[in-house]
Coordinates of C-alpha atoms in Angstrom, one line a residue:
Chain A
M839 CA 82.4 74.1 161.4
A840 CA 79.5 76.5 161.1
A841 CA 81.5 78.8 158.8
E842 CA 82.5 75.8 156.6
A843 CA 78.8 74.8 156.3
G844 CA 78.1 78.3 155.1
D845 CA 81.0 78.1 152.6
L846 CA 79.7 74.8 151.3
A847 CA 76.4 76.4 150.4
S848 CA 78.1 78.9 148.1
V849 CA 80.5 76.3 146.7
R850 CA 77.6 74.3 145.3
C851 CA 77.3 76.3 142.1
P852 CA 76.7 74.3 139.0
V853 CA 79.5 75.8 136.9
P854 CA 82.6 76.9 138.7
E855 CA 83.2 80.2 136.8
D856 CA 84.7 82.2 139.7
N857 CA 84.2 80.6 143.0
T858 CA 86.0 82.3 145.8
A859 CA 84.3 80.2 148.4
F860 CA 85.8 77.1 146.9
L861 CA 89.2 78.7 146.9
T862 CA 88.8 79.6 150.6
L863 CA 88.1 76.0 151.4
V864 CA 91.1 74.8 149.3
E865 CA 93.3 77.3 151.1
R866 CA 92.1 76.0 154.5
H867 CA 92.7 72.3 153.8
Y868 CA 95.1 71.7 151.0
R869 CA 98.3 71.6 153.1
Q870 CA 97.0 68.8 155.3
M871 CA 95.6 66.9 152.3
Y872 CA 98.9 67.2 150.5
R873 CA 101.0 66.0 153.5
L874 CA 98.7 63.0 153.8
A875 CA 99.0 62.2 150.1
V876 CA 102.8 62.4 150.2
R877 CA 102.9 60.0 153.2
I878 CA 100.7 57.5 151.4
T879 CA 102.2 57.8 147.9
G880 CA 105.8 58.6 148.9
N881 CA 106.0 60.9 145.9
E882 CA 105.4 64.7 145.9
Q883 CA 104.4 65.0 142.3
E884 CA 101.9 62.2 142.6
A885 CA 100.7 63.7 145.8
K886 CA 99.8 66.9 143.9
D887 CA 97.8 64.8 141.4
V888 CA 96.1 63.1 144.2
V889 CA 95.1 66.4 145.9
Q890 CA 93.8 67.8 142.6
E891 CA 91.8 64.7 141.9
S892 CA 90.5 64.7 145.5
W893 CA 89.2 68.3 145.1
L894 CA 87.5 67.3 141.9
R895 CA 85.8 64.4 143.6
A896 CA 84.9 66.6 146.5
Y897 CA 83.5 69.3 144.2
R898 CA 81.3 66.7 142.6
G899 CA 80.3 65.2 145.9
F900 CA 79.5 68.4 147.8
S901 CA 75.8 67.9 147.1
Q902 CA 76.0 64.6 148.9
F903 CA 78.1 65.9 151.9
E904 CA 75.4 66.6 154.5
G905 CA 77.6 67.6 157.3
R906 CA 77.3 64.2 158.9
A907 CA 81.1 64.2 159.2
D908 CA 83.6 66.9 159.8
L909 CA 84.5 68.5 156.4
G910 CA 88.2 67.9 157.0
T911 CA 87.6 64.2 157.9
W912 CA 85.5 63.9 154.7
L913 CA 88.2 65.5 152.6
H914 CA 90.9 63.3 154.2
R915 CA 88.8 60.2 153.4
I916 CA 88.7 61.3 149.7
V917 CA 92.5 61.8 149.7
V918 CA 93.1 58.4 151.2
N919 CA 90.9 56.7 148.6
C920 CA 92.4 58.7 145.7
A921 CA 95.9 57.8 146.8
L922 CA 94.9 54.2 147.2
D923 CA 93.5 54.2 143.6
L924 CA 96.8 55.6 142.4
L925 CA 98.9 53.0 144.3
R926 CA 96.6 50.2 143.0
A927 CA 97.1 51.5 139.4
G928 CA 100.8 51.2 140.0
R929 CA 101.4 54.7 139.0
S930 CA 103.1 55.9 142.2
R931 CA 106.9 55.8 142.4
P932 CA 109.1 57.1 145.2
D933 CA 110.8 60.4 144.8
R934 CA 114.3 59.1 144.1
T935 CA 115.0 62.0 141.7
R936 CA 114.4 64.5 144.4
P937 CA 117.2 64.3 146.9
E938 CA 115.7 66.8 149.3
A939 CA 112.8 64.5 150.1
M940 CA 115.3 61.9 151.3
N941 CA 117.4 64.5 153.1
L942 CA 114.5 65.6 155.2
R943 CA 113.9 62.1 156.4
V944 CA 117.7 61.7 157.0
Q945 CA 117.7 64.9 159.1
A946 CA 114.8 63.5 161.2
I947 CA 116.7 60.2 161.8
A948 CA 120.2 61.8 162.4
T949 CA 121.1 63.5 165.7
A950 CA 121.1 67.2 166.2
A951 CA 124.8 67.6 165.3
P952 CA 125.4 64.9 162.7
D953 CA 128.9 64.0 161.6
P954 CA 129.4 62.9 157.9
E955 CA 129.5 59.2 158.9
R956 CA 126.3 59.4 160.9
L957 CA 124.7 61.3 158.0
A958 CA 125.7 58.6 155.6
A959 CA 124.4 55.9 157.9
S960 CA 121.1 57.8 158.3
A961 CA 120.9 58.2 154.5
E962 CA 121.3 54.4 154.2
T963 CA 118.5 53.9 156.9
A964 CA 116.2 56.3 155.1
R965 CA 116.8 54.5 151.8
R966 CA 116.0 51.2 153.5
I967 CA 112.8 52.6 155.0
E968 CA 111.8 54.0 151.6
S969 CA 112.3 50.7 149.8
A970 CA 110.7 48.7 152.7
L971 CA 107.6 50.9 152.5
E972 CA 107.6 50.6 148.7
A973 CA 107.5 46.8 149.0
L974 CA 104.1 46.9 150.9
S975 CA 100.9 46.3 149.0
P976 CA 98.8 49.4 148.3
V977 CA 96.3 48.6 151.1
E978 CA 99.1 47.6 153.5
R979 CA 100.9 50.9 152.9
T980 CA 97.8 53.0 153.2
A981 CA 96.6 51.3 156.4
F982 CA 100.1 51.4 157.9
T983 CA 100.5 55.1 157.0
L984 CA 97.2 56.0 158.6
R985 CA 98.0 54.1 161.8
H986 CA 101.7 54.9 162.1
F987 CA 102.0 58.4 160.8
E988 CA 98.5 59.8 161.1
G989 CA 97.5 58.2 164.3
Y990 CA 94.2 56.9 163.1
S991 CA 92.6 54.1 165.2
I992 CA 92.0 50.8 163.5
D993 CA 88.3 51.4 163.5
E994 CA 88.8 54.8 161.9
I995 CA 91.0 53.2 159.2
A996 CA 88.3 50.6 158.6
Q997 CA 85.7 53.3 158.2
T998 CA 87.9 55.3 155.8
L999 CA 88.8 52.3 153.6
G1000 CA 85.4 50.6 153.8
L1001 CA 86.9 47.5 155.3
R1002 CA 86.3 45.5 158.4
S1003 CA 88.5 46.2 161.5
N1004 CA 89.9 42.6 161.4
N1005 CA 90.9 43.1 157.8
V1006 CA 92.6 46.4 158.6
K1007 CA 94.5 44.7 161.5
Q1008 CA 95.7 42.0 159.1
H1009 CA 96.9 44.5 156.5
I1010 CA 98.8 46.4 159.2
F1011 CA 100.3 43.2 160.7
R1012 CA 101.4 42.0 157.3
G1013 CA 102.9 45.5 156.6
I1014 CA 104.8 45.5 159.9
R1015 CA 106.0 41.9 159.3
K1016 CA 107.4 43.0 155.9
L1017 CA 108.9 46.1 157.4
R1018 CA 110.6 44.2 160.2
V1019 CA 112.1 41.7 157.7
A1020 CA 113.4 44.5 155.7
L1021 CA 114.7 46.8 158.5
E1022 CA 115.8 44.5 161.3
P1023 CA 119.1 42.7 161.3
Q1024 CA 118.8 39.1 160.1
G1025 CA 118.1 36.6 162.8
S1026 CA 116.6 39.1 165.2
G1027 CA 112.9 38.3 164.4
Q1028 CA 110.7 35.9 166.2
Chain B
M196 CA 100.7 33.5 179.8
R197 CA 102.3 32.2 176.6
H198 CA 104.8 34.2 174.7
L199 CA 103.3 37.1 172.8
S200 CA 103.2 37.2 169.0
G201 CA 104.7 40.0 167.0
D202 CA 101.2 41.0 166.0
D203 CA 100.1 41.2 169.6
L204 CA 103.1 43.3 170.4
A205 CA 102.6 45.6 167.4
L206 CA 99.0 46.1 168.5
H207 CA 100.2 46.9 172.0
Y208 CA 102.8 49.4 170.6
Y209 CA 100.0 51.4 169.0
G210 CA 97.9 51.2 172.2
E211 CA 95.2 49.2 170.3
S212 CA 95.4 46.0 172.4
Q213 CA 92.4 45.2 174.5
R214 CA 94.5 43.4 177.0
S215 CA 97.2 46.0 177.6
A216 CA 97.4 45.5 181.4
A217 CA 98.0 41.8 181.0
I218 CA 100.6 42.4 178.3
E219 CA 102.4 45.0 180.4
R220 CA 102.5 42.5 183.3
H221 CA 103.8 39.8 181.0
L222 CA 106.5 42.1 179.6
R223 CA 107.7 42.8 183.1
S224 CA 108.1 39.1 183.8
C225 CA 109.2 37.7 180.4
P226 CA 112.6 38.8 179.2
R227 CA 112.1 37.2 175.7
C228 CA 108.9 39.1 175.0
A229 CA 110.3 42.3 176.5
S230 CA 113.3 42.1 174.2
E231 CA 111.0 41.4 171.2
F232 CA 108.9 44.4 172.2
A233 CA 112.0 46.6 172.5
R234 CA 113.0 45.5 169.0
I235 CA 109.5 46.3 167.5
T236 CA 109.6 49.7 169.3
R237 CA 113.0 50.4 167.9
T238 CA 112.0 49.4 164.3
L239 CA 108.7 51.2 164.3
G240 CA 110.3 54.2 166.0
S241 CA 112.9 54.5 163.3
I242 CA 110.2 54.8 160.7
T243 CA 109.6 58.6 160.7
A244 CA 107.2 60.5 158.4
P245 CA 108.9 62.1 155.5
D246 CA 108.8 65.9 155.9
T247 CA 107.1 67.5 153.0
S248 CA 108.2 70.6 151.2
D249 CA 105.4 73.2 150.7
P250 CA 103.6 72.6 147.4
G251 CA 103.8 76.3 146.6
D252 CA 101.5 79.3 147.0
E253 CA 100.2 78.8 143.5
F254 CA 99.0 75.3 144.3
P255 CA 95.5 76.2 145.4
L256 CA 95.1 78.0 142.1
E257 CA 96.3 75.0 140.2
I258 CA 93.8 72.9 142.1
W259 CA 91.0 75.4 141.2
Q260 CA 92.0 75.4 137.5
H261 CA 92.1 71.6 137.4
V262 CA 88.7 71.3 139.1
R263 CA 87.2 74.0 136.8
S264 CA 88.5 72.6 133.6
R265 CA 87.4 69.0 134.5
A266 CA 84.0 70.1 135.7
L267 CA 83.5 72.1 132.5
Q268 CA 84.6 69.2 130.4
N269 CA 81.8 67.3 132.0
D270 CA 84.3 64.5 132.9
P271 CA 85.4 63.0 129.6
R272 CA 86.7 59.8 131.2
P273 CA 83.9 57.3 130.8
R274 CA 84.2 57.3 127.0
L275 CA 83.6 53.6 126.5
A276 CA 81.2 53.0 129.5
P277 CA 78.0 54.0 127.6
F278 CA 78.7 51.2 125.1
V279 CA 77.7 48.8 127.9
W280 CA 74.2 49.2 126.4
L281 CA 75.4 47.1 123.4
V282 CA 75.4 44.0 125.6
P283 CA 71.6 43.9 126.0
L284 CA 71.0 45.1 122.5
L285 CA 73.1 42.3 121.0
Y286 CA 72.4 39.6 123.6
P287 CA 69.8 37.7 121.4
L288 CA 72.4 37.3 118.7
S289 CA 74.9 35.7 121.1
F290 CA 72.9 32.5 121.8
L291 CA 72.0 32.3 118.1
A292 CA 75.7 32.3 117.5
I293 CA 76.2 29.5 120.0
F294 CA 73.4 27.5 118.2
E295 CA 74.8 28.1 114.7
S296 CA 78.4 27.4 115.7
A297 CA 77.3 24.2 117.4
R298 CA 75.6 23.1 114.2
L299 CA 78.8 23.9 112.3
A300 CA 80.8 21.9 115.0
H301 CA 78.8 18.8 114.0
E302 CA 80.1 19.1 110.5
Q303 CA 83.5 20.7 111.0
A304 CA 84.7 20.3 114.6
T305 CA 88.0 22.2 114.1
I306 CA 86.2 25.4 113.1
G307 CA 82.9 24.8 115.0
I308 CA 84.2 24.1 118.5
P309 CA 86.4 27.3 118.9
L310 CA 83.4 29.2 117.5
V311 CA 81.1 27.6 120.2
V312 CA 83.6 28.7 122.9
L313 CA 83.8 32.2 121.5
A314 CA 80.0 32.5 121.2
L315 CA 79.6 31.2 124.8
G316 CA 82.2 33.7 126.0
W317 CA 80.2 36.5 124.3
A318 CA 76.9 35.3 125.9
L319 CA 78.5 35.1 129.4
A320 CA 80.5 38.4 129.0
G321 CA 77.6 40.8 130.2
P322 CA 78.5 41.0 133.9
F323 CA 82.2 41.4 133.2
V324 CA 81.6 44.2 130.6
A325 CA 79.3 45.8 133.2
V326 CA 82.1 45.7 135.8
F327 CA 84.4 47.4 133.3
A328 CA 81.9 50.1 132.6
L329 CA 81.3 50.7 136.3
S330 CA 85.0 51.0 136.9
E331 CA 85.3 53.6 134.1
I332 CA 82.9 55.9 135.9
R333 CA 84.7 55.2 139.2
G334 CA 86.3 58.6 139.3
G335 CA 83.0 60.3 139.2
R336 CA 81.1 57.9 141.5
T337 CA 80.0 60.6 143.8
D338 CA 77.9 62.2 141.1
A339 CA 75.6 59.2 140.7
A340 CA 72.7 60.9 138.8
R341 CA 75.0 61.9 136.0
H342 CA 76.2 58.3 135.5
Q343 CA 72.8 56.7 136.0
F344 CA 72.6 55.9 132.3
V345 CA 75.8 53.8 132.5
V346 CA 74.8 52.2 135.8
F347 CA 71.5 51.1 134.3
G348 CA 73.2 49.8 131.2
A349 CA 75.6 47.8 133.4
L350 CA 72.6 46.5 135.4
L351 CA 70.9 45.3 132.2
A352 CA 74.1 43.9 130.7
T353 CA 74.6 41.9 134.0
I354 CA 71.1 40.4 134.1
S355 CA 70.6 39.9 130.3
P356 CA 70.5 36.0 130.3
A357 CA 68.1 35.8 133.2
L358 CA 65.9 38.7 132.1
F359 CA 65.7 37.3 128.6
N360 CA 64.4 34.1 130.1
L361 CA 61.7 36.1 131.9
T362 CA 60.7 38.2 128.8
S363 CA 60.6 35.1 126.6
R364 CA 57.9 33.6 128.8
T365 CA 55.5 36.4 127.6
G366 CA 55.4 34.7 124.3
L367 CA 56.0 38.0 122.5
G368 CA 59.6 37.1 121.4
L369 CA 62.1 39.8 120.7
P370 CA 59.7 42.8 121.0
A371 CA 59.3 41.9 124.7
W372 CA 63.1 41.9 125.1
Y373 CA 63.6 45.2 123.4
G374 CA 60.6 46.7 125.2
A375 CA 62.2 45.8 128.5
T376 CA 65.5 47.3 127.3
A377 CA 63.8 50.5 126.2
L378 CA 62.0 50.7 129.6
A379 CA 65.4 50.4 131.4
A380 CA 66.8 53.2 129.2
V381 CA 63.9 55.5 130.1
A382 CA 64.2 54.6 133.8
S383 CA 67.9 55.5 133.8
F384 CA 66.8 59.2 133.3
L385 CA 64.4 59.2 136.2
P386 CA 65.5 60.2 139.7
I387 CA 65.8 57.0 141.8
P388 CA 66.1 57.4 145.5
E389 CA 69.0 55.5 147.2
F390 CA 68.3 53.3 150.1
T391 CA 69.5 55.1 153.2
G392 CA 68.3 52.8 156.0
A393 CA 70.2 50.6 158.3
I394 CA 72.6 48.8 155.9
E395 CA 74.3 46.8 158.7
R396 CA 70.9 45.2 159.6
L397 CA 70.3 44.4 155.9
R398 CA 73.7 42.8 155.7
R399 CA 73.0 40.6 158.7
F400 CA 69.7 39.3 157.1
H401 CA 71.5 38.9 153.8
R402 CA 74.2 36.7 155.3
L403 CA 71.8 34.7 157.3
S404 CA 69.6 33.9 154.4
A405 CA 72.6 33.2 152.2
L406 CA 73.7 30.4 154.5
L407 CA 70.7 28.3 153.9
I408 CA 70.7 29.1 150.1
V409 CA 74.4 28.2 149.8
I410 CA 73.9 24.8 151.5
F411 CA 71.0 24.1 149.1
A412 CA 72.9 25.5 146.1
V413 CA 76.0 23.4 146.7
A414 CA 73.9 20.2 146.8
H415 CA 71.9 21.4 143.7
V416 CA 74.9 22.3 141.6
A417 CA 76.6 19.0 142.5
N418 CA 73.5 17.2 141.5
Q419 CA 73.6 18.9 138.1
A420 CA 77.2 17.8 137.7
F421 CA 76.1 14.2 138.0
A422 CA 74.3 14.6 134.7
I423 CA 77.7 14.4 132.9
V424 CA 77.6 10.6 133.8
S425 CA 74.0 10.1 132.7
V426 CA 70.5 11.6 133.1
S427 CA 69.5 8.6 135.2
S428 CA 72.4 9.1 137.7
H429 CA 71.4 12.8 138.0
T430 CA 67.8 11.7 138.7
F431 CA 69.0 9.2 141.3
V432 CA 70.9 11.8 143.2
Q433 CA 68.0 14.3 142.8
N434 CA 65.6 11.8 144.3
V435 CA 67.9 11.3 147.3
L436 CA 68.3 15.1 147.8
R437 CA 64.6 15.7 147.4
V438 CA 63.8 13.6 150.5
V439 CA 65.3 16.5 152.4
Y440 CA 64.6 19.7 150.5
R441 CA 61.1 18.8 149.4
Q442 CA 60.0 18.7 153.1
P443 CA 57.4 21.5 153.4
L444 CA 59.2 23.2 156.3
I445 CA 62.6 23.2 154.5
E446 CA 61.0 24.3 151.2
T447 CA 59.2 27.2 152.9
L448 CA 62.4 28.3 154.7
L449 CA 64.3 28.1 151.4
I450 CA 61.8 30.2 149.5
A451 CA 61.7 32.7 152.4
A452 CA 65.5 32.9 152.4
I453 CA 65.6 33.5 148.6
A454 CA 63.0 36.2 148.9
L455 CA 65.0 37.8 151.7
Q456 CA 68.2 37.5 149.8
V457 CA 66.7 39.1 146.7
A458 CA 65.1 41.9 148.6
T459 CA 68.1 42.8 150.8
G460 CA 70.6 42.4 147.9
T461 CA 68.5 44.7 145.7
M462 CA 68.5 47.4 148.4
M463 CA 72.3 47.2 148.9
W464 CA 73.2 47.0 145.2
R465 CA 73.5 50.6 144.5
G466 CA 75.5 51.5 147.6
K467 CA 78.0 48.7 146.7
V468 CA 78.4 50.1 143.1
Q469 CA 79.0 53.6 144.5
R470 CA 82.0 52.3 146.6
G471 CA 83.6 51.9 143.2
S472 CA 86.2 49.2 143.5
T473 CA 86.3 46.5 140.9
S474 CA 85.9 43.8 143.5
A475 CA 82.8 45.6 145.0
N476 CA 81.4 45.9 141.5
L477 CA 82.0 42.2 140.8
Q478 CA 80.2 41.4 144.1
A479 CA 77.3 43.7 143.1
A480 CA 77.1 42.3 139.5
S481 CA 77.1 38.7 140.6
G482 CA 74.6 39.3 143.4
L483 CA 72.3 41.1 141.0
Y484 CA 72.5 38.3 138.4
L485 CA 71.7 35.8 141.2
A486 CA 68.7 37.9 142.3
V487 CA 67.1 37.8 138.8
F488 CA 68.1 34.2 138.2
F489 CA 66.4 33.2 141.5
L490 CA 63.3 35.1 140.4
A491 CA 63.3 33.4 137.0
H492 CA 64.2 29.9 138.1
V493 CA 62.0 29.6 141.2
S494 CA 59.0 31.0 139.4
A495 CA 59.6 28.5 136.5
V496 CA 59.8 25.6 138.9
A497 CA 56.6 26.9 140.7
L498 CA 54.8 27.2 137.4
A499 CA 55.8 23.7 136.3
R500 CA 54.7 22.2 139.5
Q501 CA 51.4 23.9 139.3
Y502 CA 50.9 22.1 135.9
Q503 CA 52.1 18.8 137.5
T504 CA 55.2 18.8 135.4
E505 CA 58.2 16.9 136.8
T506 CA 61.1 19.5 137.2
N507 CA 63.9 17.0 136.4
F508 CA 66.9 17.3 134.1
V509 CA 64.9 16.8 130.9
W510 CA 62.6 19.6 132.0
A511 CA 65.6 21.9 132.4
A512 CA 67.6 20.9 129.3
G513 CA 65.1 19.2 127.0
P514 CA 65.3 15.6 125.8
M515 CA 68.1 16.3 123.3
G516 CA 70.0 19.0 125.2
L517 CA 70.1 22.8 124.9
L518 CA 71.6 22.8 121.5
A519 CA 68.5 21.2 119.9
R520 CA 66.8 24.5 119.0
P521 CA 67.7 28.2 119.5
G522 CA 65.0 28.8 122.1
L523 CA 66.6 26.2 124.3
T524 CA 70.1 27.4 123.6
A525 CA 69.2 30.7 125.4
L526 CA 69.1 28.7 128.6
L527 CA 72.8 27.7 128.3
P528 CA 74.3 31.1 129.3
Y529 CA 71.4 31.5 131.8
Y530 CA 72.3 28.4 133.8
L531 CA 76.1 28.7 133.4
L532 CA 76.2 32.3 134.5
A533 CA 74.3 31.4 137.6
I534 CA 77.0 29.0 138.6
V535 CA 79.7 31.6 137.9
A536 CA 77.8 34.3 139.8
L537 CA 77.3 32.0 142.8
F538 CA 81.0 31.3 143.0
V539 CA 82.0 34.9 142.6
H540 CA 79.4 36.2 145.1
V541 CA 80.0 33.7 147.8
G542 CA 83.7 33.5 147.0
Y543 CA 84.2 37.2 147.4
Y544 CA 82.6 37.2 150.8
A545 CA 84.5 34.1 151.9
R546 CA 87.8 35.7 150.7
V547 CA 87.2 38.9 152.6
T548 CA 86.3 37.0 155.7
A549 CA 89.3 34.6 155.4
M550 CA 91.7 37.6 154.9
A551 CA 90.8 38.6 158.5
F552 CA 92.0 35.4 159.9
L553 CA 94.5 33.8 157.5
P554 CA 97.7 35.0 155.9
E555 CA 97.6 36.1 152.3
L556 CA 99.2 33.0 150.7
P557 CA 96.7 30.4 151.9
V558 CA 93.8 32.7 151.0
R559 CA 95.2 33.1 147.5
R560 CA 95.6 29.4 147.2
L561 CA 92.1 28.8 148.3
S562 CA 90.9 31.4 145.8
Y563 CA 92.7 29.6 143.0
A564 CA 91.2 26.3 144.1
A565 CA 87.7 27.8 144.1
I566 CA 88.2 29.2 140.6
T567 CA 89.4 25.8 139.4
V568 CA 86.3 24.1 141.0
C569 CA 84.0 26.7 139.4
G570 CA 85.6 26.3 135.9
T571 CA 85.4 22.5 136.2
L572 CA 81.7 22.6 137.2
V573 CA 80.8 25.1 134.5
L574 CA 82.4 22.8 131.9
T575 CA 80.9 19.6 133.3
I576 CA 77.4 21.0 133.6
G577 CA 77.7 22.9 130.3
L578 CA 78.5 19.6 128.4
A579 CA 75.7 17.7 130.2
L580 CA 73.2 20.5 129.4
C581 CA 74.3 20.2 125.7
G582 CA 73.3 16.5 125.8
I583 CA 76.8 15.1 126.2
H584 CA 76.9 12.2 128.8
L585 CA 79.7 9.7 129.6
A586 CA 77.2 6.8 129.8
P587 CA 74.1 6.5 127.6

C-alpha cells in the first residue's frame, strides 16, 4: 500500500509522455480488473474496452484519490461502474463468436473425465447460463456478479454502485428469480 | 415459523441472512423448505464464473496508449455540452415566442396552438438540456474542474425561468438577466470547493424538511388546479386551506423547512452531479430548480404581504391571465416547471424507496401513474393560468 501511494505521486504528471510509474500500476492490477469486467459484461472484447476506459477514468481521478480506500478497491469500483455504463448503453453482447469462452465454462461444469454426451450436456447448460445471465437487467447482472462471483457483501455492493443495501438486495433477488426460472426445470419453483 | 421465501433462502445461501440460526433450525424441521433450499443451492452452484483467457502481454501497453492518446486529446467527448449556455442566452426569446404564438392562436388557431406548444416546450426545456449536457461529460466526471464551465451552464439552464423572475424584479430588464449570466460564466472559471462534510446527516435533514413541504405542496398545487373551474372556486379552496397553513406556528415551520431544504439541497447538488447517472442528474436538476423557485416564490409572497397585497390567483396570474402581456408570460414556464420539478424530485426519491420494497412492475406502473397525474396537472394549471376557466 505504501509503495502504491508512492507510485501514485509519480503518476500524477499533467501530460503522460512516458510514465513508467503508471505502467507499473497497470501491470499490477490489470488482470484482476479484466477478469471482473469479463464477468460483468460476458464479453472479452468489451471487457478490454471497459478496462481501458477505467484506466482513463482512474488517470483523470488520481488527484482525487486520497488513499481513503485501498487502490485496488478503488480501481475495481471504477471497473464496475464503467461496465455498468456499457451494459446500460446496450453495447455489451456475449462472446458467442468465441467458442473457447464457452468451452472454459463447460470444462468447469463437466466432470474431470467427461464423455462426449456429458460434454454436450454441459455445453447446453453453459449456453443456458449465458442466456439466463444475458436476460438480467444491467444492475441485476452487475449486483449478482459482484455477490455471486466476486463474493462482495451486499453492503459493499451498495457502496460500489451508490445504491442502498435494500435496493441491492432487491436487484439480486430479482436476478436470482429470473435465473431460477431460466435454469430450473419447470414446476420446480415455489 | 412460516415457510421461507426464495429470497430468504437466497440470502441464507450467501450467508447474508441476519437470522441464519433460526433458518438452519427451520430447514432441519421443514422438508419443503429444505428441498427448496437444496434446489436453490443446486441452481446457484451450477452458475460458475467464466474462466478468462489472458488479455495478452501487450495489453498494459494498449491501455497506456489509450490513456495517453485520450488524455492528450483533452477528452473530445463533450462536443455539444458547452452549447448548454445557449439556453440562458436565448431564454428571454422563449416566452416572447409563447406570447406571440398565443396572439397568433387567437386569429389562426390551427397554426397558433401548435406554435404555443412548441414555444412552451422550448421554455421548459432548460433542465432537460442540462441533464443531457451533464450526461455528455459523464465519462470525465472525476475531473470536475475541467468541466466546471459545462456544469455551471447546466446549472443556469436549469434555473433560467426562476432566475429570470428574480432578475426582472430589479427593474433593469434584460441587462440584469445577461449580467447574471455573465457572472455565472466568470464564476465557472473560479475554483469552487466541494462540500465534504457529513452527507448522510444532510440527507436526513433534507428528507425531514421535504416531508412538510410535500404535504403543503400537494395541497397548494391541488388548490391551483381548482382555478380551471373558476377563480372563485380556487379562492374558496384557498380560504379553507389557509385556515391551516396561515397559522403562525405552521407558517414558521414551513419557512424553516424551505430554508433547510434549499440549504441542504444546494450543498448536496454537486456531489449528486458527480455521480453522473442520468437519474441522479435529473434529481439534481429538479432539486436545484425547486431551490431557486422557492427562493423567488416565497420572497415574492413575503414582499406582497408586506405591502398588504392579497396573494390570491389574480395576484399570481393577473386579471386576464399570463398571456395578457410578455412580462406576465414569463411566469408561465416559471410556475409550470416548478410542478414538473416537484414531481420529478419527489417521484425519483419515492421510486428508489419503493424499489427496495416492491417488485419492478408495480413500481413501474406507479411511475407511469405519477407521470400522467403530473402531465394532467401541468395542462390544467397551465390553461387556468392563461385565463381559461370552465365556468365564468
